[in-house]
Amino acid sequence: MILEHAVLDVVAGQETDFEWAFGEARELISASPGFLGLELLRSFETPGRYLLLVRWESVEAHTVGFRQGPNYEQWSALLHKYYSPFPVVEHYASALSTSASVV
């Protein structure tokens, strides 16, 4: 599994519209082969900042399957207008993992 990480800075005052648009856009990404799930987190410390975490089967599932696929143009039209600046996207693989133990 690969984890896509993107810090999304949204234009001030557009947060509610962005969250609505993201709700629409998630249907587009979730239909992509190799998509495993996502989480959109809102920052406590920085208003208008979000962290997008997307789980993919492989980097190519994101960079080729989704970004070069039929739904990416609509995804871009829904979301890219809200970003300032445009986000840097990186992909990560697990190096170490732990969970809280349940007693």
mmCIF file with all atom_site columns, C-alpha atoms in Angstrom:
data_model
loop_
_atom_site.group_PDB
_atom_site.id
_atom_site.type_symbol
_atom_site.label_atom_id
_atom_site.label_alt_id
_atom_site.label_comp_id
_atom_site.label_asym_id
_atom_site.label_entity_id
_atom_site.label_seq_id
_atom_site.pdbx_PDB_ins_code
_atom_site.Cartn_x
_atom_site.Cartn_y
_atom_site.Cartn_z
_atom_site.occupancy
_atom_site.B_iso_or_equiv
_atom_site.pdbx_formal_charge
_atom_site.auth_seq_id
_atom_site.auth_comp_id
_atom_site.auth_asym_id
_atom_site.auth_atom_id
_atom_site.pdbx_PDB_model_num
ATOM 1   C CA . MET A 1 1   ? 0.000   0.000  0.000   1.00 0.00 ? 1   MET A CA 1
ATOM 2   C CA . ILE A 1 2   ? 1.132   3.539  -0.827  1.00 0.00 ? 2   ILE A CA 1
ATOM 3   C CA . LEU A 1 3   ? 0.008   6.650  1.043   1.00 0.00 ? 3   LEU A CA 1
ATOM 4   C CA . GLU A 1 4   ? -0.420  9.865  -0.932  1.00 0.00 ? 4   GLU A CA 1
ATOM 5   C CA . HIS A 1 5   ? 0.129   12.960 1.244   1.00 0.00 ? 5   HIS A CA 1
ATOM 6   C CA . ALA A 1 6   ? -0.939  16.481 0.230   1.00 0.00 ? 6   ALA A CA 1
ATOM 7   C CA . VAL A 1 7   ? -1.181  19.620 2.354   1.00 0.00 ? 7   VAL A CA 1
ATOM 8   C CA . LEU A 1 8   ? -4.016  21.687 0.889   1.00 0.00 ? 8   LEU A CA 1
ATOM 9   C CA . ASP A 1 9   ? -4.093  25.412 1.644   1.00 0.00 ? 9   ASP A CA 1
ATOM 10  C CA . VAL A 1 10  ? -7.548  26.683 0.695   1.00 0.00 ? 10  VAL A CA 1
ATOM 11  C CA . VAL A 1 11  ? -8.288  30.303 -0.226  1.00 0.00 ? 11  VAL A CA 1
ATOM 12  C CA . ALA A 1 12  ? -9.554  32.149 2.877   1.00 0.00 ? 12  ALA A CA 1
ATOM 13  C CA . GLY A 1 13  ? -13.329 32.178 3.117   1.00 0.00 ? 13  GLY A CA 1
ATOM 14  C CA . GLN A 1 14  ? -13.732 29.271 0.685   1.00 0.00 ? 14  GLN A CA 1
ATOM 15  C CA . GLU A 1 15  ? -13.455 26.416 3.192   1.00 0.00 ? 15  GLU A CA 1
ATOM 16  C CA . THR A 1 16  ? -17.156 25.516 3.244   1.00 0.00 ? 16  THR A CA 1
ATOM 17  C CA . ASP A 1 17  ? -17.369 25.523 -0.558  1.00 0.00 ? 17  ASP A CA 1
ATOM 18  C CA . PHE A 1 18  ? -14.172 23.460 -0.758  1.00 0.00 ? 18  PHE A CA 1
ATOM 19  C CA . GLU A 1 19  ? -15.515 20.839 1.646   1.00 0.00 ? 19  GLU A CA 1
ATOM 20  C CA . TRP A 1 20  ? -18.738 20.585 -0.365  1.00 0.00 ? 20  TRP A CA 1
ATOM 21  C CA . ALA A 1 21  ? -16.777 20.264 -3.632  1.00 0.00 ? 21  ALA A CA 1
ATOM 22  C CA . PHE A 1 22  ? -14.522 17.642 -2.070  1.00 0.00 ? 22  PHE A CA 1
ATOM 23  C CA . GLY A 1 23  ? -17.591 15.642 -1.095  1.00 0.00 ? 23  GLY A CA 1
ATOM 24  C CA . GLU A 1 24  ? -18.556 15.605 -4.770  1.00 0.00 ? 24  GLU A CA 1
ATOM 25  C CA . ALA A 1 25  ? -15.000 14.901 -5.958  1.00 0.00 ? 25  ALA A CA 1
ATOM 26  C CA . ARG A 1 26  ? -14.445 11.911 -3.685  1.00 0.00 ? 26  ARG A CA 1
ATOM 27  C CA . GLU A 1 27  ? -16.860 9.897  -5.826  1.00 0.00 ? 27  GLU A CA 1
ATOM 28  C CA . LEU A 1 28  ? -14.548 10.511 -8.799  1.00 0.00 ? 28  LEU A CA 1
ATOM 29  C CA . ILE A 1 29  ? -11.375 9.347  -7.073  1.00 0.00 ? 29  ILE A CA 1
ATOM 30  C CA . SER A 1 30  ? -13.018 6.385  -5.348  1.00 0.00 ? 30  SER A CA 1
ATOM 31  C CA . ALA A 1 31  ? -14.032 4.972  -8.742  1.00 0.00 ? 31  ALA A CA 1
ATOM 32  C CA . SER A 1 32  ? -10.375 4.785  -9.806  1.00 0.00 ? 32  SER A CA 1
ATOM 33  C CA . PRO A 1 33  ? -8.752  1.323  -10.005 1.00 0.00 ? 33  PRO A CA 1
ATOM 34  C CA . GLY A 1 34  ? -6.223  0.887  -7.212  1.00 0.00 ? 34  GLY A CA 1
ATOM 35  C CA . PHE A 1 35  ? -7.935  3.373  -4.884  1.00 0.00 ? 35  PHE A CA 1
ATOM 36  C CA . LEU A 1 36  ? -8.115  1.998  -1.324  1.00 0.00 ? 36  LEU A CA 1
ATOM 37  C CA . GLY A 1 37  ? -9.501  4.912  0.688   1.00 0.00 ? 37  GLY A CA 1
ATOM 38  C CA . LEU A 1 38  ? -8.940  8.504  1.761   1.00 0.00 ? 38  LEU A CA 1
ATOM 39  C CA . GLU A 1 39  ? -9.108  10.858 4.692   1.00 0.00 ? 39  GLU A CA 1
ATOM 40  C CA . LEU A 1 40  ? -9.402  14.655 4.585   1.00 0.00 ? 40  LEU A CA 1
ATOM 41  C CA . LEU A 1 41  ? -8.302  16.297 7.845   1.00 0.00 ? 41  LEU A CA 1
ATOM 42  C CA . ARG A 1 42  ? -8.810  19.946 8.859   1.00 0.00 ? 42  ARG A CA 1
ATOM 43  C CA . SER A 1 43  ? -5.937  21.679 10.691  1.00 0.00 ? 43  SER A CA 1
ATOM 44  C CA . PHE A 1 44  ? -6.488  22.931 14.235  1.00 0.00 ? 44  PHE A CA 1
ATOM 45  C CA . GLU A 1 45  ? -3.553  25.348 14.090  1.00 0.00 ? 45  GLU A CA 1
ATOM 46  C CA . THR A 1 46  ? -3.846  26.797 10.587  1.00 0.00 ? 46  THR A CA 1
ATOM 47  C CA . PRO A 1 47  ? -7.270  27.947 9.368   1.00 0.00 ? 47  PRO A CA 1
ATOM 48  C CA . GLY A 1 48  ? -7.927  26.893 5.787   1.00 0.00 ? 48  GLY A CA 1
ATOM 49  C CA . ARG A 1 49  ? -5.306  24.109 5.819   1.00 0.00 ? 49  ARG A CA 1
ATOM 50  C CA . TYR A 1 50  ? -6.225  20.487 5.182   1.00 0.00 ? 50  TYR A CA 1
ATOM 51  C CA . LEU A 1 51  ? -4.248  17.273 5.035   1.00 0.00 ? 51  LEU A CA 1
ATOM 52  C CA . LEU A 1 52  ? -5.329  14.816 2.361   1.00 0.00 ? 52  LEU A CA 1
ATOM 53  C CA . LEU A 1 53  ? -4.254  11.207 2.828   1.00 0.00 ? 53  LEU A CA 1
ATOM 54  C CA . VAL A 1 54  ? -5.129  8.771  0.047   1.00 0.00 ? 54  VAL A CA 1
ATOM 55  C CA . ARG A 1 55  ? -4.328  5.060  0.136   1.00 0.00 ? 55  ARG A CA 1
ATOM 56  C CA . TRP A 1 56  ? -3.428  3.463  -3.201  1.00 0.00 ? 56  TRP A CA 1
ATOM 57  C CA . GLU A 1 57  ? -2.355  -0.016 -4.249  1.00 0.00 ? 57  GLU A CA 1
ATOM 58  C CA . SER A 1 58  ? 0.665   1.553  -6.007  1.00 0.00 ? 58  SER A CA 1
ATOM 59  C CA . VAL A 1 59  ? 2.128   4.927  -7.007  1.00 0.00 ? 59  VAL A CA 1
ATOM 60  C CA . GLU A 1 60  ? 1.090   4.171  -10.595 1.00 0.00 ? 60  GLU A CA 1
ATOM 61  C CA . ALA A 1 61  ? -2.538  3.698  -9.532  1.00 0.00 ? 61  ALA A CA 1
ATOM 62  C CA . HIS A 1 62  ? -2.456  7.392  -8.598  1.00 0.00 ? 62  HIS A CA 1
ATOM 63  C CA . THR A 1 63  ? -0.059  8.941  -11.112 1.00 0.00 ? 63  THR A CA 1
ATOM 64  C CA . VAL A 1 64  ? -1.215  6.976  -14.156 1.00 0.00 ? 64  VAL A CA 1
ATOM 65  C CA . GLY A 1 65  ? -4.543  5.349  -13.358 1.00 0.00 ? 65  GLY A CA 1
ATOM 66  C CA . PHE A 1 66  ? -6.170  8.377  -11.728 1.00 0.00 ? 66  PHE A CA 1
ATOM 67  C CA . ARG A 1 67  ? -4.264  11.410 -13.012 1.00 0.00 ? 67  ARG A CA 1
ATOM 68  C CA . GLN A 1 68  ? -4.368  10.170 -16.593 1.00 0.00 ? 68  GLN A CA 1
ATOM 69  C CA . GLY A 1 69  ? -7.815  8.613  -16.229 1.00 0.00 ? 69  GLY A CA 1
ATOM 70  C CA . PRO A 1 70  ? -11.251 9.826  -17.308 1.00 0.00 ? 70  PRO A CA 1
ATOM 71  C CA . ASN A 1 71  ? -12.250 11.413 -13.969 1.00 0.00 ? 71  ASN A CA 1
ATOM 72  C CA . TYR A 1 72  ? -9.211  13.609 -13.315 1.00 0.00 ? 72  TYR A CA 1
ATOM 73  C CA . GLU A 1 73  ? -10.361 16.537 -15.465 1.00 0.00 ? 73  GLU A CA 1
ATOM 74  C CA . GLN A 1 74  ? -13.614 16.803 -13.507 1.00 0.00 ? 74  GLN A CA 1
ATOM 75  C CA . TRP A 1 75  ? -11.716 16.375 -10.186 1.00 0.00 ? 75  TRP A CA 1
ATOM 76  C CA . SER A 1 76  ? -9.444  19.266 -11.198 1.00 0.00 ? 76  SER A CA 1
ATOM 77  C CA . ALA A 1 77  ? -12.371 21.477 -12.207 1.00 0.00 ? 77  ALA A CA 1
ATOM 78  C CA . LEU A 1 78  ? -14.064 20.886 -8.849  1.00 0.00 ? 78  LEU A CA 1
ATOM 79  C CA . LEU A 1 79  ? -11.050 21.406 -6.573  1.00 0.00 ? 79  LEU A CA 1
ATOM 80  C CA . HIS A 1 80  ? -8.034  23.158 -8.070  1.00 0.00 ? 80  HIS A CA 1
ATOM 81  C CA . LYS A 1 81  ? -9.614  26.634 -7.929  1.00 0.00 ? 81  LYS A CA 1
ATOM 82  C CA . TYR A 1 82  ? -9.598  26.478 -4.113  1.00 0.00 ? 82  TYR A CA 1
ATOM 83  C CA . TYR A 1 83  ? -5.832  25.926 -3.667  1.00 0.00 ? 83  TYR A CA 1
ATOM 84  C CA . SER A 1 84  ? -3.401  28.754 -2.946  1.00 0.00 ? 84  SER A CA 1
ATOM 85  C CA . PRO A 1 85  ? -0.646  27.784 -3.418  1.00 0.00 ? 85  PRO A CA 1
ATOM 86  C CA . PHE A 1 86  ? -1.044  24.606 -5.430  1.00 0.00 ? 86  PHE A CA 1
ATOM 87  C CA . PRO A 1 87  ? -0.190  21.638 -3.165  1.00 0.00 ? 87  PRO A CA 1
ATOM 88  C CA . VAL A 1 88  ? 2.895   19.471 -3.279  1.00 0.00 ? 88  VAL A CA 1
ATOM 89  C CA . VAL A 1 89  ? 1.931   15.799 -3.439  1.00 0.00 ? 89  VAL A CA 1
ATOM 90  C CA . GLU A 1 90  ? 4.219   13.031 -2.174  1.00 0.00 ? 90  GLU A CA 1
ATOM 91  C CA . HIS A 1 91  ? 3.887   9.270  -1.875  1.00 0.00 ? 91  HIS A CA 1
ATOM 92  C CA . TYR A 1 92  ? 4.961   7.238  1.149   1.00 0.00 ? 92  TYR A CA 1
ATOM 93  C CA . ALA A 1 93  ? 5.434   3.573  2.007   1.00 0.00 ? 93  ALA A CA 1
ATOM 94  C CA . SER A 1 94  ? 5.395   2.258  5.567   1.00 0.00 ? 94  SER A CA 1
ATOM 95  C CA . ALA A 1 95  ? 8.742   2.156  7.346   1.00 0.00 ? 95  ALA A CA 1
ATOM 96  C CA . LEU A 1 96  ? 7.404   1.386  10.830  1.00 0.00 ? 96  LEU A CA 1
ATOM 97  C CA . SER A 1 97  ? 3.931   0.953  12.262  1.00 0.00 ? 97  SER A CA 1
ATOM 98  C CA . THR A 1 98  ? 2.402   0.445  15.686  1.00 0.00 ? 98  THR A CA 1
ATOM 99  C CA . SER A 1 99  ? -1.042  0.555  17.249  1.00 0.00 ? 99  SER A CA 1
ATOM 100 C CA . ALA A 1 100 ? -2.310  1.014  20.771  1.00 0.00 ? 100 ALA A CA 1
ATOM 101 C CA . SER A 1 101 ? -2.847  -2.295 22.505  1.00 0.00 ? 101 SER A CA 1
ATOM 102 C CA . VAL A 1 102 ? -6.284  -3.088 23.839  1.00 0.00 ? 102 VAL A CA 1
ATOM 103 C CA . VAL A 1 103 ? -6.316  -4.573 27.340  1.00 0.00 ? 103 VAL A CA 1
#
